[in-house]
Rosetta silent file (secondary structure, phi, psi, omega in degrees, C-alpha in Angstrom):
SEQUENCE: MKTKGFFVALAALLMVACGQQSGPKEKQPIRVTVETVQSNAPGGEGRTYVGVVEENQATIVSYTSMGTLKLVCVSEGQAVGQGQLIAELDDTQARNLLATAEAQSRQAEDALVRYKLLHDEGAMTEAQWVEVQSKVDQARSQLAVAQRNVEDCRLTAPVGGIIGKRYLAAGETALPSQPIVSILDISSVKVKMAVPEGEMKDIKSSTPTTISVEAIGRSYQGGLIEKGVQADALTHTYDVRVRVDNKDRELLPGMVATVSLKNEKIRMKNEKLGEKNEEFSLPITAVQKRADGTLFVWTVAKDSTAHRTTVTIGATMGNRVEILSGLTDGQRVVTEGYQKLSEGTTVRLTP
SCORE:     score description
SCORE:     0.000 S_00000001
   1 L     0.000  -38.237  179.732   47.715    5.169  -84.289 S_00000001
   2 H   -64.052  -38.865 -178.845   48.716    4.801  -80.682 S_00000001
   3 H   -66.517  -41.689  178.746   47.342    8.255  -79.884 S_00000001
   4 H   -62.455  -40.596  178.532   44.028    7.448  -81.570 S_00000001
   5 H   -64.206  -34.547  179.723   43.708    4.193  -79.583 S_00000001
   6 H   -64.250  -44.316 -178.858   44.338    6.084  -76.326 S_00000001
   7 H   -68.597  -32.741  176.638   41.475    8.508  -76.959 S_00000001
   8 H   -64.936  -44.323  179.657   39.114    5.659  -77.868 S_00000001
   9 H   -64.261  -40.785 -179.926   39.870    3.866  -74.603 S_00000001
  10 H   -63.713  -41.059  178.960   39.424    7.108  -72.616 S_00000001
  11 H   -63.822  -38.488  179.407   36.045    7.759  -74.229 S_00000001
  12 H   -63.965  -41.635  179.438   34.910    4.232  -73.373 S_00000001
  13 H   -63.895  -41.604  179.300   35.841    4.720  -69.708 S_00000001
  14 H   -62.893  -38.496  179.646   33.948    8.035  -69.544 S_00000001
  15 H   -66.040  -39.806  178.682   30.849    6.422  -71.016 S_00000001
  16 H   -64.694  -43.677 -179.551   30.959    3.625  -68.440 S_00000001
  17 H   -63.481  -42.844  179.501   31.380    6.132  -65.569 S_00000001
  18 H   -64.973  -36.386  178.998   28.496    8.266  -66.811 S_00000001
  19 H   -64.640  -38.287  179.226   26.334    5.201  -67.128 S_00000001
  20 H   -67.245  -39.416 -176.953   27.016    4.227  -63.545 S_00000001
  21 H   -71.373  -33.429 -176.282   26.175    7.699  -62.230 S_00000001
  22 H   -85.895   -2.540  179.216   22.923    7.995  -64.143 S_00000001
  23 L   -71.495  163.160 -178.449   21.630    4.596  -62.994 S_00000001
  24 L   -64.171  137.049 -178.900   18.795    4.267  -60.412 S_00000001
  25 L   -96.800  128.262 -177.085   19.883    4.873  -56.786 S_00000001
  26 L   -72.434  131.645  179.456   18.693    2.332  -54.214 S_00000001
  27 L   -76.443  137.731  177.638   16.651    3.828  -51.342 S_00000001
  28 L   -86.084  143.302  177.663   17.935    3.219  -47.835 S_00000001
  29 L   -60.098  145.081  178.951   15.466    1.929  -45.193 S_00000001
  30 E   -86.572  130.402 -179.990   14.147    4.626  -42.855 S_00000001
  31 E   -77.258  131.857  178.689   15.095    4.176  -39.220 S_00000001
  32 E  -138.865  159.925  173.368   12.124    4.131  -36.832 S_00000001
  33 E  -109.381  133.802 -176.817   11.396    3.295  -33.217 S_00000001
  34 E  -121.756  160.929  172.975    8.500    0.949  -32.532 S_00000001
  35 E  -128.389  127.977  178.889    6.458   -0.185  -29.538 S_00000001
  36 E   -84.730  119.963 -177.548    4.916   -3.651  -29.465 S_00000001
  37 L   -75.119  140.899 -179.375    1.358   -3.406  -28.222 S_00000001
  38 L  -135.927  140.639  178.197    0.375   -5.841  -25.492 S_00000001
  39 L   -68.516  150.478 -179.733   -2.969   -6.486  -23.894 S_00000001
  40 L    58.569   27.890  175.338   -3.443   -5.375  -20.297 S_00000001
  41 L   -68.175  156.913  179.021   -0.409   -3.092  -20.579 S_00000001
  42 L   -52.983  129.250  179.905   -0.061   -0.451  -17.871 S_00000001
  43 L    98.245   -4.105 -179.558   -2.678    2.196  -18.504 S_00000001
  44 L   -61.956  -40.284  179.350   -5.111   -0.106  -20.352 S_00000001
  45 L  -124.716   25.131  179.942   -7.865    0.449  -17.785 S_00000001
  46 E   179.369 -148.907 -178.948   -6.375    3.293  -15.841 S_00000001
  47 E  -125.376  156.231 -179.457   -3.239    5.337  -15.394 S_00000001
  48 E  -124.165  134.805 -179.848    0.331    4.479  -14.526 S_00000001
  49 E  -131.381  159.869  173.825    2.690    6.592  -12.436 S_00000001
  50 E  -101.786  128.695 -178.008    6.229    6.279  -11.124 S_00000001
  51 E  -128.142  173.920  179.461    6.493    6.477   -7.345 S_00000001
  52 E  -127.976  135.267 -179.903    9.022    6.189   -4.535 S_00000001
  53 E   -73.230  133.984  176.067    8.647    4.038   -1.419 S_00000001
  54 E  -123.882  152.855  175.228    8.539    5.946    1.873 S_00000001
  55 E   -68.711  155.200  177.369    8.549    4.742    5.461 S_00000001
  56 E   -68.226  -38.413  179.000    5.272    4.845    7.371 S_00000001
  57 E  -157.598  142.020  177.570    6.901    6.906   10.128 S_00000001
  58 E  -118.582  130.527  179.958   10.420    8.109   10.959 S_00000001
  59 E  -117.437  122.593  177.475   11.528    8.738   14.554 S_00000001
  60 E   -90.365  127.255 -177.974   14.673   10.748   15.291 S_00000001
  61 E  -106.474  128.788 -176.906   16.432    9.626   18.477 S_00000001
  62 E  -148.465  169.735  176.115   18.602   12.146   20.351 S_00000001
  63 L   -93.218  157.279  175.400   19.933   13.140   23.796 S_00000001
  64 L   -95.690   -6.408  179.783   18.617   15.977   25.932 S_00000001
  65 L  -133.761  170.333 -178.731   22.102   16.801   27.262 S_00000001
  66 L   -94.002  147.323  178.045   25.636   17.106   25.902 S_00000001
  67 E  -179.507  171.957  178.888   28.260   14.403   26.239 S_00000001
  68 E   -95.908  129.671 -179.368   30.823   12.180   24.543 S_00000001
  69 E   -69.793  122.872  176.812   29.514    8.977   22.988 S_00000001
  70 E   -83.327  -38.223  177.559   31.090    5.949   24.621 S_00000001
  71 E  -160.934  152.400  172.243   29.495    3.475   22.205 S_00000001
  72 E  -120.601  120.468 -168.005   26.798    3.169   19.556 S_00000001
  73 L   -91.500   -4.150 -174.159   25.211   -0.275   19.663 S_00000001
  74 L  -124.978  162.453  177.434   23.300   -0.344   16.354 S_00000001
  75 L  -129.802  163.210 -178.004   24.071   -0.121   12.644 S_00000001
  76 L   -63.097  135.707 -179.367   22.073    1.019    9.637 S_00000001
  77 L    89.048   -5.400 -178.586   19.484   -1.500    8.480 S_00000001
  78 L   -80.214  138.615  175.767   19.380   -3.281   11.850 S_00000001
  79 E   -81.752  133.633  179.624   15.996   -4.190   13.322 S_00000001
  80 E  -129.816  152.090  176.842   15.459   -2.887   16.860 S_00000001
  81 L  -104.802  162.791  179.261   12.698   -3.326   19.400 S_00000001
  82 L   -62.048  131.157 -179.595   11.169   -0.760   21.712 S_00000001
  83 L    90.230   -5.480 -179.233   13.415   -0.194   24.736 S_00000001
  84 L   -71.841  143.339 -179.070   16.527   -1.661   23.091 S_00000001
  85 E   -66.912  129.237  179.867   19.828    0.095   23.885 S_00000001
  86 E  -102.614  -49.020 -176.877   20.926    2.429   21.086 S_00000001
  87 E  -157.583  165.674  177.469   23.955    4.290   22.497 S_00000001
  88 E  -136.291  139.356  173.025   25.724    5.290   25.726 S_00000001
  89 E   -91.302  158.100  171.563   27.430    8.501   26.804 S_00000001
  90 L   -64.713  115.059 -173.230   30.526    8.633   28.982 S_00000001
  91 L  -101.702   18.290 -177.925   28.832    8.755   32.436 S_00000001
  92 H   -59.325  -50.957 -178.655   31.906    9.484   34.589 S_00000001
  93 H   -65.769  -39.944  179.965   30.872   13.032   35.429 S_00000001
  94 H   -62.597  -38.849  179.558   27.222   12.072   35.885 S_00000001
  95 H   -72.141  -34.080  175.334   28.149    9.375   38.386 S_00000001
  96 H   -63.380  -42.985  177.444   30.410   11.755   40.339 S_00000001
  97 H   -64.950  -34.977  178.199   27.530   14.207   40.609 S_00000001
  98 H   -65.760  -42.324  179.016   25.278   11.367   41.703 S_00000001
  99 H   -62.366  -40.591  177.811   27.698   10.368   44.472 S_00000001
 100 H   -64.309  -43.107  179.743   27.778   13.979   45.718 S_00000001
 101 H   -65.368  -36.562  178.604   23.982   14.215   45.639 S_00000001
 102 H   -66.143  -40.812  178.692   23.655   10.948   47.567 S_00000001
 103 H   -64.876  -43.154  178.568   26.019   12.196   50.281 S_00000001
 104 H   -65.672  -35.160  179.260   24.142   15.491   50.596 S_00000001
 105 H   -68.068  -42.677  178.494   20.840   13.654   50.753 S_00000001
 106 H   -62.876  -42.500  179.452   22.059   11.346   53.547 S_00000001
 107 H   -61.229  -42.200 -179.855   23.366   14.342   55.493 S_00000001
 108 H   -68.138  -37.298  179.092   20.045   16.158   55.159 S_00000001
 109 H   -66.908  -41.240  178.051   18.061   13.086   56.216 S_00000001
 110 H   -63.299  -41.961  179.197   20.238   12.601   59.316 S_00000001
 111 H   -63.025  -36.675  179.847   19.813   16.276   60.218 S_00000001
 112 H   -62.887  -40.312  179.701   16.060   15.920   59.841 S_00000001
 113 H   -64.285  -45.504 -178.295   15.980   13.073   62.378 S_00000001
 114 H   -66.061  -45.871 -176.758   18.053   15.004   64.955 S_00000001
 115 H   -72.041  -21.072  177.544   16.198   18.280   64.596 S_00000001
 116 H   -65.914  -37.929  177.121   12.851   16.506   64.794 S_00000001
 117 H   -62.092  -43.015  179.021   13.638   15.501   68.406 S_00000001
 118 H   -65.724  -39.161 -179.747   14.440   19.105   69.231 S_00000001
 119 H   -65.484  -39.782  179.985   11.295   20.286   67.448 S_00000001
 120 H   -66.448  -31.767  179.557    9.133   17.819   69.336 S_00000001
 121 L   -83.664   -3.352  178.921   10.635   19.017   72.658 S_00000001
 122 L    81.227   16.738 -178.348    9.939   22.637   71.702 S_00000001
 123 L   -88.240    1.041  179.101   13.617   23.566   71.503 S_00000001
 124 L  -127.976  147.930  174.646   13.279   24.895   67.918 S_00000001
 125 L   -79.716  162.521  178.385   11.241   27.645   66.411 S_00000001
 126 H   -62.953  -36.246  179.993    8.853   26.874   63.539 S_00000001
 127 H   -63.775  -40.671  178.911   10.982   28.901   61.165 S_00000001
 128 H   -66.779  -39.273 -179.345   14.049   26.806   61.966 S_00000001
 129 H   -66.293  -40.034  177.869   12.056   23.579   61.532 S_00000001
 130 H   -64.458  -38.065  178.754   10.736   24.719   58.125 S_00000001
 131 H   -63.595  -41.172  178.339   14.282   25.548   57.019 S_00000001
 132 H   -63.301  -43.498  179.602   15.470   22.028   57.930 S_00000001
 133 H   -64.813  -36.683  179.268   12.602   20.460   55.978 S_00000001
 134 H   -64.947  -39.300  178.469   13.353   22.676   52.968 S_00000001
 135 H   -64.804  -35.480  177.896   16.996   21.523   52.925 S_00000001
 136 H   -66.817  -45.181  179.208   15.822   17.919   52.935 S_00000001
 137 H   -61.311  -40.060  179.808   13.443   18.546   50.026 S_00000001
 138 H   -64.955  -41.609  179.813   16.217   20.286   48.111 S_00000001
 139 H   -65.480  -39.893  178.571   18.623   17.400   48.702 S_00000001
 140 H   -64.565  -41.124  179.589   16.036   14.872   47.553 S_00000001
 141 H   -64.290  -43.165  178.743   15.362   16.883   44.394 S_00000001
 142 H   -63.727  -35.991  178.542   19.059   17.134   43.560 S_00000001
 143 H   -65.627  -41.775 -179.945   19.415   13.378   44.090 S_00000001
 144 H   -64.058  -40.507  178.501   16.540   12.666   41.700 S_00000001
 145 H   -64.441  -42.551 -179.803   18.099   14.917   39.043 S_00000001
 146 H   -64.151  -40.809  177.891   21.493   13.229   39.433 S_00000001
 147 H   -64.209  -40.383  179.827   19.921    9.781   39.126 S_00000001
 148 H   -66.064  -37.483  178.458   18.059   10.866   35.999 S_00000001
 149 H   -61.983  -38.563  177.910   21.284   12.245   34.455 S_00000001
 150 H   -66.981  -43.368  179.417   22.942    8.853   34.906 S_00000001
 151 H   -63.617  -36.556 -177.702   19.945    7.091   33.372 S_00000001
 152 L   -70.527  -10.474  175.372   19.911    9.535   30.445 S_00000001
 153 L   -70.514  -18.698  176.264   23.424    8.452   29.484 S_00000001
 154 E  -100.123  118.141 -178.815   21.764    5.293   28.150 S_00000001
 155 E  -100.332  121.521 -178.778   19.759    6.009   24.988 S_00000001
 156 E  -115.614  161.071 -177.345   17.040    3.448   24.216 S_00000001
 157 L   -75.301  121.834  178.105   14.690    3.032   21.280 S_00000001
 158 L   -73.007  -23.132  178.649   11.340    4.750   21.928 S_00000001
 159 L  -140.153  164.007  175.045    9.721    2.629   19.179 S_00000001
 160 L   -89.075  156.119  178.882   10.504   -0.529   17.263 S_00000001
 161 E   161.422 -152.136 -179.303   11.609   -0.510   13.630 S_00000001
 162 E  -115.863  136.180  175.886   14.639   -0.412   11.343 S_00000001
 163 E   -69.386  114.861 -178.797   17.664    1.836   11.842 S_00000001
 164 E   -82.654  -49.462 -178.641   17.503    4.144    8.836 S_00000001
 165 E  -146.660  139.497  174.145   20.582    6.307    9.361 S_00000001
 166 E  -107.158  120.651 -172.461   23.297    6.570   12.012 S_00000001
 167 L   -91.650  -31.794 -177.318   24.481   10.155   12.364 S_00000001
 168 L  -128.657  158.907  178.800   27.247    9.855   15.010 S_00000001
 169 L  -123.518  170.210  179.666   29.825    7.259   16.047 S_00000001
 170 L   -58.608  137.617  179.968   31.633    6.425   19.294 S_00000001
 171 L    98.091  -16.520  178.811   34.047    9.155   20.404 S_00000001
 172 L   -87.662  158.376 -178.520   32.061   12.031   18.903 S_00000001
 173 E   -91.084  127.325  177.643   30.332   14.701   20.970 S_00000001
 174 E   -97.752  128.293  178.222   26.553   14.590   21.054 S_00000001
 175 L   -97.490  159.445  178.236   24.759   17.901   21.515 S_00000001
 176 L   -57.218  131.992  178.367   21.237   18.322   22.942 S_00000001
 177 L    69.181    5.266  176.419   18.580   17.367   20.355 S_00000001
 178 L   -77.289  130.313 -177.905   21.262   16.352   17.827 S_00000001
 179 E   -60.286  134.869  172.843   20.163   13.188   15.937 S_00000001
 180 E   -99.936  -51.111  175.313   21.996   10.013   16.882 S_00000001
 181 E  -145.659  163.564  170.521   19.982    7.592   14.741 S_00000001
 182 E  -116.426  138.183  179.812   16.664    7.511   12.909 S_00000001
 183 E  -112.156  125.358 -175.993   14.253    4.619   13.398 S_00000001
 184 E  -106.543  131.752  172.653   11.925    3.791   10.511 S_00000001
 185 E   -91.465  108.174 -179.150    8.593    2.034   10.837 S_00000001
 186 E  -120.095   21.828  173.720    8.302   -0.048    7.643 S_00000001
 187 E   -61.701  -29.410  165.817    5.768   -2.640    8.784 S_00000001
 188 E  -137.726  150.379 -177.429    3.657   -0.753    6.278 S_00000001
 189 E  -127.687  172.686  175.519    4.966    1.769    3.763 S_00000001
 190 E  -124.543  139.857  175.418    3.649    4.507    1.500 S_00000001
 191 E  -105.949  114.712 -177.451    4.376    4.917   -2.196 S_00000001
 192 E   -95.486  134.940  177.913    4.466    8.620   -3.105 S_00000001
 193 E  -139.808  156.392  178.514    3.751    9.758   -6.666 S_00000001
 194 E   -99.856  125.238 -176.195    3.119   13.089   -8.371 S_00000001
 195 E  -117.058  127.676  176.811   -0.282   13.365  -10.067 S_00000001
 196 E   -58.827  149.029 -175.502   -1.218   16.188  -12.498 S_00000001
 197 H   -60.267  -31.606 -179.426   -4.052   18.371  -11.266 S_00000001
 198 H   -71.717  -12.680 -178.549   -6.303   17.332  -14.152 S_00000001
 199 H  -106.583   -2.162 -178.556   -6.157   13.678  -13.087 S_00000001
 200 H   -65.512  -31.378 -176.212   -6.848   14.139   -9.372 S_00000001
 201 H   -65.677  -23.254 -178.149  -10.618   13.897   -9.865 S_00000001
 202 H   -87.188   -3.575 -176.891  -10.319   10.277  -11.019 S_00000001
 203 L  -106.109  121.940  177.081   -8.490    9.151   -7.883 S_00000001
 204 L  -111.645  167.527 -178.702  -10.512    8.147   -4.837 S_00000001
 205 L   -64.452  -23.147 -178.205   -9.346    6.927   -1.444 S_00000001
 206 L  -111.716   15.214  178.860  -10.437    3.375   -2.376 S_00000001
 207 L   -59.820  128.192 -179.927   -9.303    3.295   -6.027 S_00000001
 208 L   -63.145  135.831 -179.874   -7.784   -0.169   -6.758 S_00000001
 209 E  -135.457  151.971  173.301   -4.017   -0.009   -7.296 S_00000001
 210 E  -124.228  126.642 -178.449   -1.207   -2.375   -8.183 S_00000001
 211 E  -106.613  119.667  178.590    2.322   -1.604   -6.985 S_00000001
 212 E  -114.246  128.107 -178.735    5.198   -3.164   -8.950 S_00000001
 213 E  -120.495  108.047 -176.068    8.761   -2.932   -7.615 S_00000001
 214 L   -66.849  -30.364 -176.004   11.426   -4.058  -10.067 S_00000001
 215 L   -59.744  -33.199 -179.362   14.199   -4.028   -7.447 S_00000001
 216 L  -115.885    0.211  176.121   12.689   -7.054   -5.678 S_00000001
 217 L    64.790   38.621 -178.251   10.626   -8.419   -8.570 S_00000001
 218 E  -134.075  157.554  175.477    7.313   -8.308   -6.717 S_00000001
 219 E  -124.705  147.827 -177.623    3.888   -6.722   -7.058 S_00000001
 220 E  -131.771  154.222  170.649    1.534   -5.672   -4.269 S_00000001
 221 E   -89.538  123.043 -178.729   -2.087   -4.622   -3.982 S_00000001
 222 L   -74.086  159.566  179.539   -2.238   -1.067   -2.707 S_00000001
 223 L  -109.438 -135.154 -176.839   -4.473    0.038    0.149 S_00000001
 224 L   -61.055  139.864 -179.485   -5.870    3.372    1.270 S_00000001
 225 E  -106.140  130.350  177.085   -4.912    6.376   -0.875 S_00000001
 226 E  -107.834  123.011 -177.293   -3.985    9.715    0.709 S_00000001
 227 E  -103.149  128.260  176.048   -4.376   12.763   -1.553 S_00000001
 228 L   -69.860  158.447 -177.373   -2.345   15.916   -0.967 S_00000001
 229 L  -115.753   -0.833 -179.485   -4.136   19.262   -0.906 S_00000001
 230 L  -123.680  123.472 -176.745   -1.294   21.597   -1.925 S_00000001
 231 L   -83.829  153.006  172.888    0.043   21.619   -5.492 S_00000001
 232 L   -69.950  131.691 -173.918    3.646   22.097   -6.505 S_00000001
 233 L   -64.899  -28.750 -176.500    3.997   25.678   -7.720 S_00000001
 234 L   -91.764  -45.276 -173.388    6.142   24.715  -10.747 S_00000001
 235 L   -95.448  -13.161 -177.716    4.753   21.383  -11.937 S_00000001
 236 L    56.243   40.935  175.655    1.116   21.793  -10.820 S_00000001
 237 E  -116.919  157.054  179.196    1.125   18.250   -9.489 S_00000001
 238 E  -113.585  144.704  174.968   -0.152   16.897   -6.188 S_00000001
 239 E   -78.532  125.434  176.903    1.530   14.338   -3.936 S_00000001
 240 E  -122.553  132.222 -177.810   -0.545   11.169   -3.676 S_00000001
 241 E  -119.956  134.728  179.217    0.452    8.344   -1.333 S_00000001
 242 E  -112.574  124.289  178.110   -0.695    4.723   -1.496 S_00000001
 243 E   -76.141  139.269  179.721   -0.417    2.559    1.626 S_00000001
 244 E  -135.377  130.087  177.447    1.111   -0.880    1.121 S_00000001
 245 E   -69.090  136.044 -174.205    1.338   -3.695    3.664 S_00000001
 246 L  -140.406   49.264 -176.086    4.984   -4.660    4.216 S_00000001
 247 L   -61.579  -32.776 -179.969    5.000   -7.277    6.965 S_00000001
 248 L   -82.130   -4.318  175.735    7.952   -9.112    5.400 S_00000001
 249 L    58.542   33.546  175.931    9.873   -5.779    5.269 S_00000001
 250 L   -82.360  -31.153  178.158   11.083   -6.330    1.705 S_00000001
 251 L   -78.511  124.413 -177.087   10.011   -2.858    0.583 S_00000001
 252 L  -117.924  146.919  178.775   12.633   -0.329    1.646 S_00000001
 253 L   -55.480  136.336  179.466   12.488    3.477    1.589 S_00000001
 254 L    99.432  -15.163  178.639   13.832    4.926   -1.660 S_00000001
 255 L   -66.980  143.543  178.328   12.858    2.016   -3.910 S_00000001
 256 E   -88.158  135.108 -177.841   11.268    3.012   -7.231 S_00000001
 257 E  -131.117  150.351  172.825    7.798    1.592   -7.860 S_00000001
 258 E  -101.807  123.589 -176.960    5.316    1.586  -10.735 S_00000001
 259 E  -109.072  118.161  177.977    1.802    2.418   -9.566 S_00000001
 260 E  -107.132  119.981  179.139   -1.107    1.324  -11.784 S_00000001
 261 E  -102.228  129.160  178.641   -4.482    2.840  -10.899 S_00000001
 262 E   -80.698  140.528  177.618   -7.620    1.146  -12.192 S_00000001
 263 L  -111.674  105.673 -175.787  -10.292    3.326  -13.778 S_00000001
 264 H   -63.922  -31.682 -179.931  -13.692    1.823  -13.133 S_00000001
 265 H   -63.573  -42.817  179.844  -15.386    4.104  -15.679 S_00000001
 266 H   -65.340  -42.183 -178.769  -13.198    2.791  -18.516 S_00000001
 267 H   -61.892  -45.189 -179.476  -13.751   -0.815  -17.454 S_00000001
 268 H   -65.475  -36.919  178.849  -17.547   -0.417  -17.357 S_00000001
 269 H   -64.328  -40.860 -179.878  -17.529    1.344  -20.741 S_00000001
 270 H   -64.818  -37.409  179.356  -15.598   -1.520  -22.331 S_00000001
 271 H   -65.328  -39.160  178.449  -18.055   -4.052  -20.943 S_00000001
 272 H   -65.502  -35.505 -179.825  -20.982   -2.119  -22.463 S_00000001
 273 H   -77.377   -7.815 -178.823  -19.218   -2.051  -25.850 S_00000001
 274 L    76.720   16.540 -179.176  -18.705   -5.803  -25.634 S_00000001
 275 L   -78.616  144.855  172.341  -14.944   -5.396  -25.860 S_00000001
 276 L   -74.496  163.214 -178.531  -12.657   -8.014  -24.433 S_00000001
 277 L   -78.780   60.123 -179.156  -10.231   -6.990  -21.783 S_00000001
 278 L  -133.087   52.647  177.460   -7.510   -6.420  -24.403 S_00000001
 279 L   -81.446  156.122  177.753   -7.126   -2.671  -24.571 S_00000001
 280 E  -125.125  161.850  171.776   -3.864   -1.078  -25.538 S_00000001
 281 E  -133.619  145.330 -179.206   -2.299    2.275  -24.872 S_00000001
 282 E  -136.439  160.511  172.339    0.186    4.197  -27.022 S_00000001
 283 E   -58.625  140.199 -177.988    1.977    7.547  -26.866 S_00000001
 284 H   -56.614  -36.351 -176.348   -0.401   10.269  -28.038 S_00000001
 285 H   -68.163  -15.926 -179.270    2.102   11.393  -30.687 S_00000001
 286 H   -77.523  -16.202 -177.911    1.945    7.974  -32.411 S_00000001
 287 L   -92.527  124.402 -178.574   -1.688    8.565  -33.472 S_00000001
 288 E  -111.381  163.750 -179.292   -2.084   10.547  -36.725 S_00000001
 289 E  -121.787  132.954  175.790   -5.162   12.062  -38.424 S_00000001
 290 L   -80.677  174.426 -179.720   -6.144   11.751  -42.102 S_00000001
 291 L   -64.793  -30.531 -179.738   -7.739   14.535  -44.133 S_00000001
 292 L   -84.399    3.268  176.846  -11.193   12.980  -43.595 S_00000001
 293 L    94.299  -10.149  178.764  -10.711   13.065  -39.826 S_00000001
 294 L   -73.885  153.345 -176.866  -10.132    9.326  -39.266 S_00000001
 295 E  -103.420  149.641  178.772   -7.243    8.304  -37.042 S_00000001
 296 E  -152.296  163.879  171.895   -4.436    5.893  -37.839 S_00000001
 297 E  -129.372  158.554  175.659   -1.060    4.660  -36.674 S_00000001
 298 E   -88.779  121.533  176.032    1.912    3.352  -38.637 S_00000001
 299 E  -111.658  152.085 -177.975    2.401   -0.382  -38.119 S_00000001
 300 E  -108.306  121.984  179.929    5.380   -2.450  -39.248 S_00000001
 301 L   -78.530  176.854 -179.122    4.668   -5.729  -41.048 S_00000001
 302 L   -65.342  -27.825  179.643    6.802   -8.850  -40.915 S_00000001
 303 L   -87.130   15.169  176.635    8.571   -7.846  -44.142 S_00000001
 304 L    66.742   30.464  174.613    9.677   -4.565  -42.447 S_00000001
 305 E  -108.776  148.487 -177.214    7.311   -2.363  -44.462 S_00000001
 306 E   -95.177  141.944 -178.643    5.185    0.402  -42.927 S_00000001
 307 E  -142.286  145.513  175.308    1.413    0.582  -43.329 S_00000001
 308 E   -76.124  131.772  178.987   -1.369    2.894  -42.159 S_00000001
 309 E  -126.968  119.858 -177.919   -3.707    1.162  -39.709 S_00000001
 310 E   -70.651  136.098 -179.108   -6.999    2.800  -38.736 S_00000001
 311 L  -133.629  162.391  172.107   -7.649    2.925  -34.978 S_00000001
 312 E  -119.068  130.605 -175.546  -10.285    4.137  -32.540 S_00000001
 313 E  -105.046  161.145  176.607   -9.067    5.899  -29.429 S_00000001
 314 E  -119.574 -130.954 -176.477  -10.489    6.263  -25.940 S_00000001
 315 E   -77.884  149.868  173.523   -9.444    8.212  -22.881 S_00000001
 316 E   -87.091  146.274 -178.098   -6.074    9.888  -22.537 S_00000001
 317 E  -135.263   90.588 -175.556   -3.852    8.839  -19.642 S_00000001
 318 L    69.874 -122.101  178.313   -1.029   11.272  -19.068 S_00000001
 319 L   -97.900   17.057  179.337    1.039   11.273  -22.285 S_00000001
 320 E  -122.866  163.177 -179.316   -0.631    8.088  -23.568 S_00000001
 321 E  -132.880  145.025 -179.646   -3.978    7.365  -25.169 S_00000001
 322 E   -78.144  133.240  176.910   -6.213    4.311  -24.977 S_00000001
 323 E  -104.603  112.983 -175.876   -6.635    2.324  -28.224 S_00000001
 324 E   -86.390  -32.993 -178.233  -10.098    0.723  -28.310 S_00000001
 325 E  -155.605  162.349  177.402   -9.954   -0.977  -31.716 S_00000001
 326 L   109.580  -21.167 -178.181   -7.808   -1.444  -34.817 S_00000001
 327 L  -120.273  156.168  175.526   -4.821   -3.226  -33.286 S_00000001
 328 L  -122.149  158.819 -177.193   -4.104   -6.787  -32.228 S_00000001
 329 L   -58.767  128.467  176.616   -1.813   -8.124  -29.568 S_00000001
 330 L    98.991   -9.108  178.463    1.826   -8.181  -30.733 S_00000001
 331 L   -68.385  148.735  179.693    1.635   -5.598  -33.526 S_00000001
 332 E  -100.992  123.574 -177.354    4.531   -3.177  -33.859 S_00000001
 333 E  -113.507  132.821  179.918    3.567    0.506  -33.910 S_00000001
 334 E   -73.519  126.158  178.102    5.963    3.274  -34.980 S_00000001
 335 E  -111.794  -19.209  176.965    6.429    5.825  -32.182 S_00000001
 336 E  -142.472  138.418  178.513    9.411    7.785  -33.589 S_00000001
 337 L    94.775    7.946 -177.056   10.450    8.454  -37.179 S_00000001
 338 H   -75.410  -11.633 -176.203    6.950    8.282  -38.706 S_00000001
 339 H   -63.339  -29.286 -175.898    7.282   11.758  -40.298 S_00000001
 340 H   -99.053    7.724 -174.602    9.141   10.360  -43.357 S_00000001
 341 L   -86.865  151.098  169.549    6.944    7.311  -43.897 S_00000001
 342 L  -139.155  166.105 -175.308    4.636    6.555  -46.779 S_00000001
 343 L   -57.485  124.622  178.065    2.564    3.451  -47.511 S_00000001
 344 L    85.444    5.005  179.843    4.855    0.453  -48.050 S_00000001
 345 L   -62.878  136.219  175.164    8.074    2.216  -47.008 S_00000001
 346 E   -79.617  133.214 -176.319   10.816   -0.168  -45.928 S_00000001
 347 E  -124.050  161.209  174.170   11.995    0.587  -42.401 S_00000001
 348 E  -126.403  130.309 -174.869   14.810   -0.420  -40.111 S_00000001
 349 E   -78.817  133.033  175.659   14.145   -0.684  -36.400 S_00000001
 350 L   -73.769  129.618 -178.718   16.306    1.398  -34.073 S_00000001
 351 L   -59.486    0.000    0.000   17.911   -0.880  -31.461 S_00000001
């Protein structure tokens, strides 16, 4: 009897286990990445690029002769004015040469006075008199060179600006034309960006631009645009620079900036269509096509379910496309993970 009871209990357990395995399996939410559409987002009426701030002009300051630096008076980031002292060389040798040149010059001048009396009295030939004058000219020239060598030991700023980089310090040997410091003119700056060749035609020298710099939390209105004429051989992009006024000197070389270019054609087209200034842009890959040719995107509702939403697109802007209708401000659009979606699928947003 005990054996029979054991087999009955075992059969009951197997039936329960089989029942659990054959029951319906709950579907897990599909992970997706979304982008919340916002009106007037970058690219709504134009294109957006990433740029880097550059100085308006860089001046390299160096010596014309060799010597040991006695002191360097400036540091990186310091503002300097034109004519301000930058560095000094050890001028001991230059001053010794100057003293020698001064002595030789005095000797030649004294000789000129004495020999002039003899020349006036006819006691000297013309050849001798010319030789005396030549020695005086030579002494004067050597004196001028010696004086200039002493002056050249003091290096001054040829222009005003900000010290960008200091290449040498006191005690090091400076060679002719070797950079000592660089002086940057940042009263106005340029923001350089790379523009694909297919988008160059839409950029004019007076195209309105907005420059946003996250590092300082400020935006600027760009000025004149300079377009490069030689493309990069690998990327087929052109360097485009936008001038920006920088009187307060907050923009520094190397800062990353977002450059938004307005497209007047898109703006005028929207006005003709009677559209409000609430265009959106999305990654091109987020827009899908139905069998009948209509376009749609996957939007996520408040209950975390995915739904097809029909849209109308406009111009492409780099890797994004303009959305003219079909979406409202604040909607969440799936940009990654839409391949596994179907109408009403429950989704989970990727952080």
